[in-house]
PDB file of C-alpha atoms in Angstrom:
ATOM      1  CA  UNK N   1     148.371  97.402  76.816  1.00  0.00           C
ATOM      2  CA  UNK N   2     146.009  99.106  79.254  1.00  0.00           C
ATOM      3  CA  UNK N   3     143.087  97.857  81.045  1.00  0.00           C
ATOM      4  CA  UNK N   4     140.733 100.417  82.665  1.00  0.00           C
ATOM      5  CA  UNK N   5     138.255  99.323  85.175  1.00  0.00           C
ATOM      6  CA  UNK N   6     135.047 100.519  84.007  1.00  0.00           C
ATOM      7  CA  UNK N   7     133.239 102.884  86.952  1.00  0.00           C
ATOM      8  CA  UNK N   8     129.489 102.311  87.571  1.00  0.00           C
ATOM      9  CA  UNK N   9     127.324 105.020  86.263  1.00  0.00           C
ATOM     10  CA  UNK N  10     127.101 107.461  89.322  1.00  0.00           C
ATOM     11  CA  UNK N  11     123.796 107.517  90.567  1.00  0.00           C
ATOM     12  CA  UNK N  12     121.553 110.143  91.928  1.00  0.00           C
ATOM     13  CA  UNK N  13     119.663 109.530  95.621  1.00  0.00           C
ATOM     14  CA  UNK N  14     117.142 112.537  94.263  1.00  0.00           C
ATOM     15  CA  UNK N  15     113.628 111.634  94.649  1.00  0.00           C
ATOM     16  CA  UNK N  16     111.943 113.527  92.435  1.00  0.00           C
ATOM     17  CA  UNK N  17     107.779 114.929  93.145  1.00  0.00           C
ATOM     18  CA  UNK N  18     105.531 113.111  90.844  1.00  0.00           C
ATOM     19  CA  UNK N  19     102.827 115.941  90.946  1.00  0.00           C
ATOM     20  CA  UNK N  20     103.098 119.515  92.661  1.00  0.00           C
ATOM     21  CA  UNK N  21     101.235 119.831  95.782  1.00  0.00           C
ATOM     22  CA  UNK N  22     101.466 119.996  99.437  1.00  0.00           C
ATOM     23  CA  UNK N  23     104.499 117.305 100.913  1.00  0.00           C
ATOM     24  CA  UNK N  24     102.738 115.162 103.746  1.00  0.00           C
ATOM     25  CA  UNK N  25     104.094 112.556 106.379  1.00  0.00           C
ATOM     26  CA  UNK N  26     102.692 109.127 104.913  1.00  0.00           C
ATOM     27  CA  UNK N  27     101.352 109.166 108.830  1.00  0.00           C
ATOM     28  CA  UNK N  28      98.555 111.444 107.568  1.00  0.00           C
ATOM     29  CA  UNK N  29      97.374 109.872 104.709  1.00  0.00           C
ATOM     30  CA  UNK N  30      93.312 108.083 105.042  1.00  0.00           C
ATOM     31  CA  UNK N  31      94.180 104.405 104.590  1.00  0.00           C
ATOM     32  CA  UNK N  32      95.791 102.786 107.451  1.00  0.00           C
ATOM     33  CA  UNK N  33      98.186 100.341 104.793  1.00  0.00           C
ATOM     34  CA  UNK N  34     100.076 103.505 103.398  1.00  0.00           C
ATOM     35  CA  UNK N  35     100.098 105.523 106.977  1.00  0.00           C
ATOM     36  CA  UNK N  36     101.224 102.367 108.738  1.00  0.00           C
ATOM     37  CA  UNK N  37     104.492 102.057 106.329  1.00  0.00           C
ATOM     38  CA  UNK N  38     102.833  98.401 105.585  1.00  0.00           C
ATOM     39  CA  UNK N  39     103.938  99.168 101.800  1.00  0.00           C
ATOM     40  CA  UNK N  40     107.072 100.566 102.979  1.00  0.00           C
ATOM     41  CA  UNK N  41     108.202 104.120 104.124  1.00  0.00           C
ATOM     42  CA  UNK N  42     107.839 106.878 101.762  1.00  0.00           C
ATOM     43  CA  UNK N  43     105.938 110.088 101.301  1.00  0.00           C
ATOM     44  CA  UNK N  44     102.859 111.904 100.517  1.00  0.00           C
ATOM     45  CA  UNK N  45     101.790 114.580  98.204  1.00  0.00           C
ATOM     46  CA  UNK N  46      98.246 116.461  98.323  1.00  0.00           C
ATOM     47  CA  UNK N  47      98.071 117.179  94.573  1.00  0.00           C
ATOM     48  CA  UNK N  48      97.485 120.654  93.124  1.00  0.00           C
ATOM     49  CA  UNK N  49      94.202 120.791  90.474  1.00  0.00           C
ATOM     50  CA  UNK N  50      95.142 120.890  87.011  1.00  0.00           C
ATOM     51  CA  UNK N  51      98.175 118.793  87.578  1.00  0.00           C
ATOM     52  CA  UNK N  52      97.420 116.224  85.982  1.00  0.00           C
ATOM     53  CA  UNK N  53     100.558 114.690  84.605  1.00  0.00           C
ATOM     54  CA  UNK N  54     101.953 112.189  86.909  1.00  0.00           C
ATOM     55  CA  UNK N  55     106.036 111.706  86.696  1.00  0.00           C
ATOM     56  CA  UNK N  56     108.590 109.374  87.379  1.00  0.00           C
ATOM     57  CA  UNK N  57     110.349 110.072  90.513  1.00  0.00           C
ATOM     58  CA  UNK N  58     113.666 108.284  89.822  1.00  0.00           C
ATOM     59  CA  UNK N  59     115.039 106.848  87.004  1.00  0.00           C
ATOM     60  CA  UNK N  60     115.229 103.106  85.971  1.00  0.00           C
ATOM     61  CA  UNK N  61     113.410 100.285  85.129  1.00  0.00           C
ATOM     62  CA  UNK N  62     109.259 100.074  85.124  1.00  0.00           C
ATOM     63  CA  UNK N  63     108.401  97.154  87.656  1.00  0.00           C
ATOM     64  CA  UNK N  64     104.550  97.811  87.595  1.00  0.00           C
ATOM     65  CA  UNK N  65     102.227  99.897  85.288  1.00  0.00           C
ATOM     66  CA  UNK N  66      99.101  99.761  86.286  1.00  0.00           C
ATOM     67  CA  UNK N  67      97.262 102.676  85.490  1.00  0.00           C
ATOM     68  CA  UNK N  68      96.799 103.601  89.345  1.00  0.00           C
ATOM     69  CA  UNK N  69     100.036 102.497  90.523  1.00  0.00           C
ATOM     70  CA  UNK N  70     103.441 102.292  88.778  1.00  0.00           C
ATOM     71  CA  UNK N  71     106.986 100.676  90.474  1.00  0.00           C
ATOM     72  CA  UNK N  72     110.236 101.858  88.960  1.00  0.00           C
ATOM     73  CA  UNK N  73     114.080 100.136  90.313  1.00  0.00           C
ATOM     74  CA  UNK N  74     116.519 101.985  90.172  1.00  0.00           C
ATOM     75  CA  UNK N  75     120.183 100.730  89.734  1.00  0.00           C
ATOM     76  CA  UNK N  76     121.317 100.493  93.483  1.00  0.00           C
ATOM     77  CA  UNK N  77     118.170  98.263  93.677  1.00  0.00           C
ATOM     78  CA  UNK N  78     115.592 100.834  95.534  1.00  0.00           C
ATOM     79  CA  UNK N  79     112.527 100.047  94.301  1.00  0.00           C
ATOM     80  CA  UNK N  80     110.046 103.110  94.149  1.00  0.00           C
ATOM     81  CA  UNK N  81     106.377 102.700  93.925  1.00  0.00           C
ATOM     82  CA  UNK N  82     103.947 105.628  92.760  1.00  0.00           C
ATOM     83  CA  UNK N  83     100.183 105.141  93.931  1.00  0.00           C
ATOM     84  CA  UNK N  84      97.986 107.566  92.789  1.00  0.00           C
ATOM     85  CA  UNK N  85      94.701 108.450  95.429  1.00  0.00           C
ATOM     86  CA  UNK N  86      93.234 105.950  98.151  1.00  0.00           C
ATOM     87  CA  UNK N  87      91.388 103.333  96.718  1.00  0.00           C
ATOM     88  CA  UNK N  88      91.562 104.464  93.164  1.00  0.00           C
ATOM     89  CA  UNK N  89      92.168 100.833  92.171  1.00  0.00           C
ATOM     90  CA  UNK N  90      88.516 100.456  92.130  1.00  0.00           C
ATOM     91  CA  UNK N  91      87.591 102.846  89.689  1.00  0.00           C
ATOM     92  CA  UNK N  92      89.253  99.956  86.976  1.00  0.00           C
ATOM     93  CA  UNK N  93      91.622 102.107  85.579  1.00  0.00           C
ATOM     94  CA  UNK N  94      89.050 105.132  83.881  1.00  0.00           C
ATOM     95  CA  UNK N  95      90.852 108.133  85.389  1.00  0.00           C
ATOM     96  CA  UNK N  96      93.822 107.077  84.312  1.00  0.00           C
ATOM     97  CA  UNK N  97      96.099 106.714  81.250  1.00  0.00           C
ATOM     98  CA  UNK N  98      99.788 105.595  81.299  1.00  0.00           C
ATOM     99  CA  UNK N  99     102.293 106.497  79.279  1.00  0.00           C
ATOM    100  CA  UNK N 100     104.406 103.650  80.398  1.00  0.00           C
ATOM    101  CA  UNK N 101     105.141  99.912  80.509  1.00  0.00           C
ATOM    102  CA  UNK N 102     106.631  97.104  82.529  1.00  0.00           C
ATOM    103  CA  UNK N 103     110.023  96.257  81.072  1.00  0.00           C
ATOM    104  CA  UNK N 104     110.594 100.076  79.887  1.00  0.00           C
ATOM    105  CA  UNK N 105     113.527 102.155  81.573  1.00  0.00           C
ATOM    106  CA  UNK N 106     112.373 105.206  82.258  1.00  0.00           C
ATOM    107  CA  UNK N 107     114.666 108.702  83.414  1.00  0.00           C
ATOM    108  CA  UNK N 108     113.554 110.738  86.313  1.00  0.00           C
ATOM    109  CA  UNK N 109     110.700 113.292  85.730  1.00  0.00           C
ATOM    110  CA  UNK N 110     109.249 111.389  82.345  1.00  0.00           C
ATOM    111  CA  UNK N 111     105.625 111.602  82.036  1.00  0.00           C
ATOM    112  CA  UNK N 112     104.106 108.262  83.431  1.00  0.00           C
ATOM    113  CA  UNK N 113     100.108 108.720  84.396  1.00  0.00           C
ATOM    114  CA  UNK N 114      97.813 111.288  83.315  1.00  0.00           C
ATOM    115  CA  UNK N 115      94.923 111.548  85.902  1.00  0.00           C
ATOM    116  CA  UNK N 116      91.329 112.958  85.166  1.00  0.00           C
ATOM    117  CA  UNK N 117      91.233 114.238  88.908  1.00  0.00           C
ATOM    118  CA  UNK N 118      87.835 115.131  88.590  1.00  0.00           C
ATOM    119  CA  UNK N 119      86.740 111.770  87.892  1.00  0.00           C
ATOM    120  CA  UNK N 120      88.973 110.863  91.725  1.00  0.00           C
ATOM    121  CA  UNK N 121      87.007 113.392  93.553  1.00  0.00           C
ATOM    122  CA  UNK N 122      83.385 112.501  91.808  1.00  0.00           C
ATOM    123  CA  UNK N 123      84.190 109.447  93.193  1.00  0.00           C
ATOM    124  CA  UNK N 124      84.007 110.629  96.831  1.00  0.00           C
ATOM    125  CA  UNK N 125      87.821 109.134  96.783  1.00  0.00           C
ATOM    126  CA  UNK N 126      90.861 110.970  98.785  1.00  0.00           C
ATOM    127  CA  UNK N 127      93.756 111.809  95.276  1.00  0.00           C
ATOM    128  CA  UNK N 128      96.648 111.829  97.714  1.00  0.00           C
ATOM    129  CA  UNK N 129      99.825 110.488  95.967  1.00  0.00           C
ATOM    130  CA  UNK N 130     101.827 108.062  97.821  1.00  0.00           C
ATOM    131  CA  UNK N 131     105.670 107.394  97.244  1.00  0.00           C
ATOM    132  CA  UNK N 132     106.773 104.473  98.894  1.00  0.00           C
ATOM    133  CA  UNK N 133     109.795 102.406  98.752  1.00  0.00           C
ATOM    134  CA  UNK N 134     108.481  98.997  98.715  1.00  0.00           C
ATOM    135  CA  UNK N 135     112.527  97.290  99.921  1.00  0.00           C
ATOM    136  CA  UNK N 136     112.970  99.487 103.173  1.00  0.00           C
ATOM    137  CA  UNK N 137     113.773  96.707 105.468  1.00  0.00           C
ATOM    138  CA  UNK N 138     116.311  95.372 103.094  1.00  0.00           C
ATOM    139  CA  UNK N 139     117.140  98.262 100.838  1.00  0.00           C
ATOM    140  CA  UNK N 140     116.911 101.956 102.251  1.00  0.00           C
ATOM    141  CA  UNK N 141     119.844 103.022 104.526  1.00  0.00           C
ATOM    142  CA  UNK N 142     117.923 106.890 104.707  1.00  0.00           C
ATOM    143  CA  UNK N 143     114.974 109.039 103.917  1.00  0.00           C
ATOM    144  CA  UNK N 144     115.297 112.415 103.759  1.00  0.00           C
ATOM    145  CA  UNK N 145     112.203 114.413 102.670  1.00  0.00           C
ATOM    146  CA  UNK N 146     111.270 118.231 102.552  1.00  0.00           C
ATOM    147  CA  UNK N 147     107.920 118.269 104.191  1.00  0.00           C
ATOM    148  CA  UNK N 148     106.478 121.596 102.316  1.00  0.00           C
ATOM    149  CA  UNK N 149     104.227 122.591  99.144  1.00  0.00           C
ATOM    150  CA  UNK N 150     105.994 121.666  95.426  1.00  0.00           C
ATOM    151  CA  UNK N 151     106.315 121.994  92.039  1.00  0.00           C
ATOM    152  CA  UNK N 152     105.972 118.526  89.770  1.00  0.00           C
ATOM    153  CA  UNK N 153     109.466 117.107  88.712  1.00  0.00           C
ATOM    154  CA  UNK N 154     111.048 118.839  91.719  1.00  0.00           C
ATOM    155  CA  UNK N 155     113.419 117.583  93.984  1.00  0.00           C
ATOM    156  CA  UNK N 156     111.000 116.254  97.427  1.00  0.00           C
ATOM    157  CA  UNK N 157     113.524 114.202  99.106  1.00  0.00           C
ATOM    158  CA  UNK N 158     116.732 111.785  99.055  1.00  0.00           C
ATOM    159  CA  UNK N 159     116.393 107.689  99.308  1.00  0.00           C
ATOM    160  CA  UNK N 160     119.893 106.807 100.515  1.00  0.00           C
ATOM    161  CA  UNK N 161     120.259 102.825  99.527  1.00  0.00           C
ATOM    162  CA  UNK N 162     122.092 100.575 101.832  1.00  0.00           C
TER     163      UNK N 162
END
């Protein structure tokens, strides 16, 4: 009788651009807790109008849903978190709707948020779109990201885990 080992499911260190947009260092971005790399070291988009579908950057399992905000872990343990504009958690959720929950295991490039951007800038509030990996210190071995303007879904960068 034979006994294969069974092989993890290869995994993909693809991070994926949640909207289309201009690629920005996180340095850049308005509130000092994202440009500091308080949250964690990441990226930042400048989002084109009219995209207004938000997408999963990775694949895995939905941490957080939150309308503004959404975490996904992948299988190597990363742990990605999408948050959508600067301060956009005090507008209570009305320019958003999410397509997602906590629990749910989601592929890379599914439709998570969709974002009523004009509600964001009537607001007076900065739409930037931060992707940060909330485990650097304990997770991410390399960041690699392609600092230039993008479509949504598209391939922005590689998060090497450790």
């Amino acid at each position: 009788m034979f006994h294969f080992k069974k092989e993890p499911a290869p995994h993909t260190d693809d991070l994926l651009a949640p909207v289309g947009g201009q690629v920005l260092s996180l340095s850049t971005v308005s509130d000092p807790v994202f440009a500091q790399k308080m949250m964690g070291d990441g990226l930042a988009i400048k989002p084109n109008e009219g995209d207004s579908v938000v997408v999963a950057p990775i694949s895995g399992e939905v941490t957080v849903a939150q309308g503004h905000a959404f975490g996904i872990r992948r299988d190597d343990g990363l742990e990605v978190l999408v948050h959508i504009g600067v301060d956009t958690v005090n507008l209570q959720g009305a320019p958003f709707t999410i397509h997602t929950k906590q629990g749910k295991t989601v592929r890379a490039g599914a439709k998570m948020v969709t974002v009523d951007w004009a509600q964001i800038t009537a607001a007076k509030l900065d739409p930037t779109v931060m992707v940060l990996i909330t485990n650097t210190k304990t997770n991410l071995a390399q960041l690699k990201v392609n600092y230039q303007q993008i479509a949504s879904g598209a391939v922005v960068g590689q998060a090497t885990a450790k």
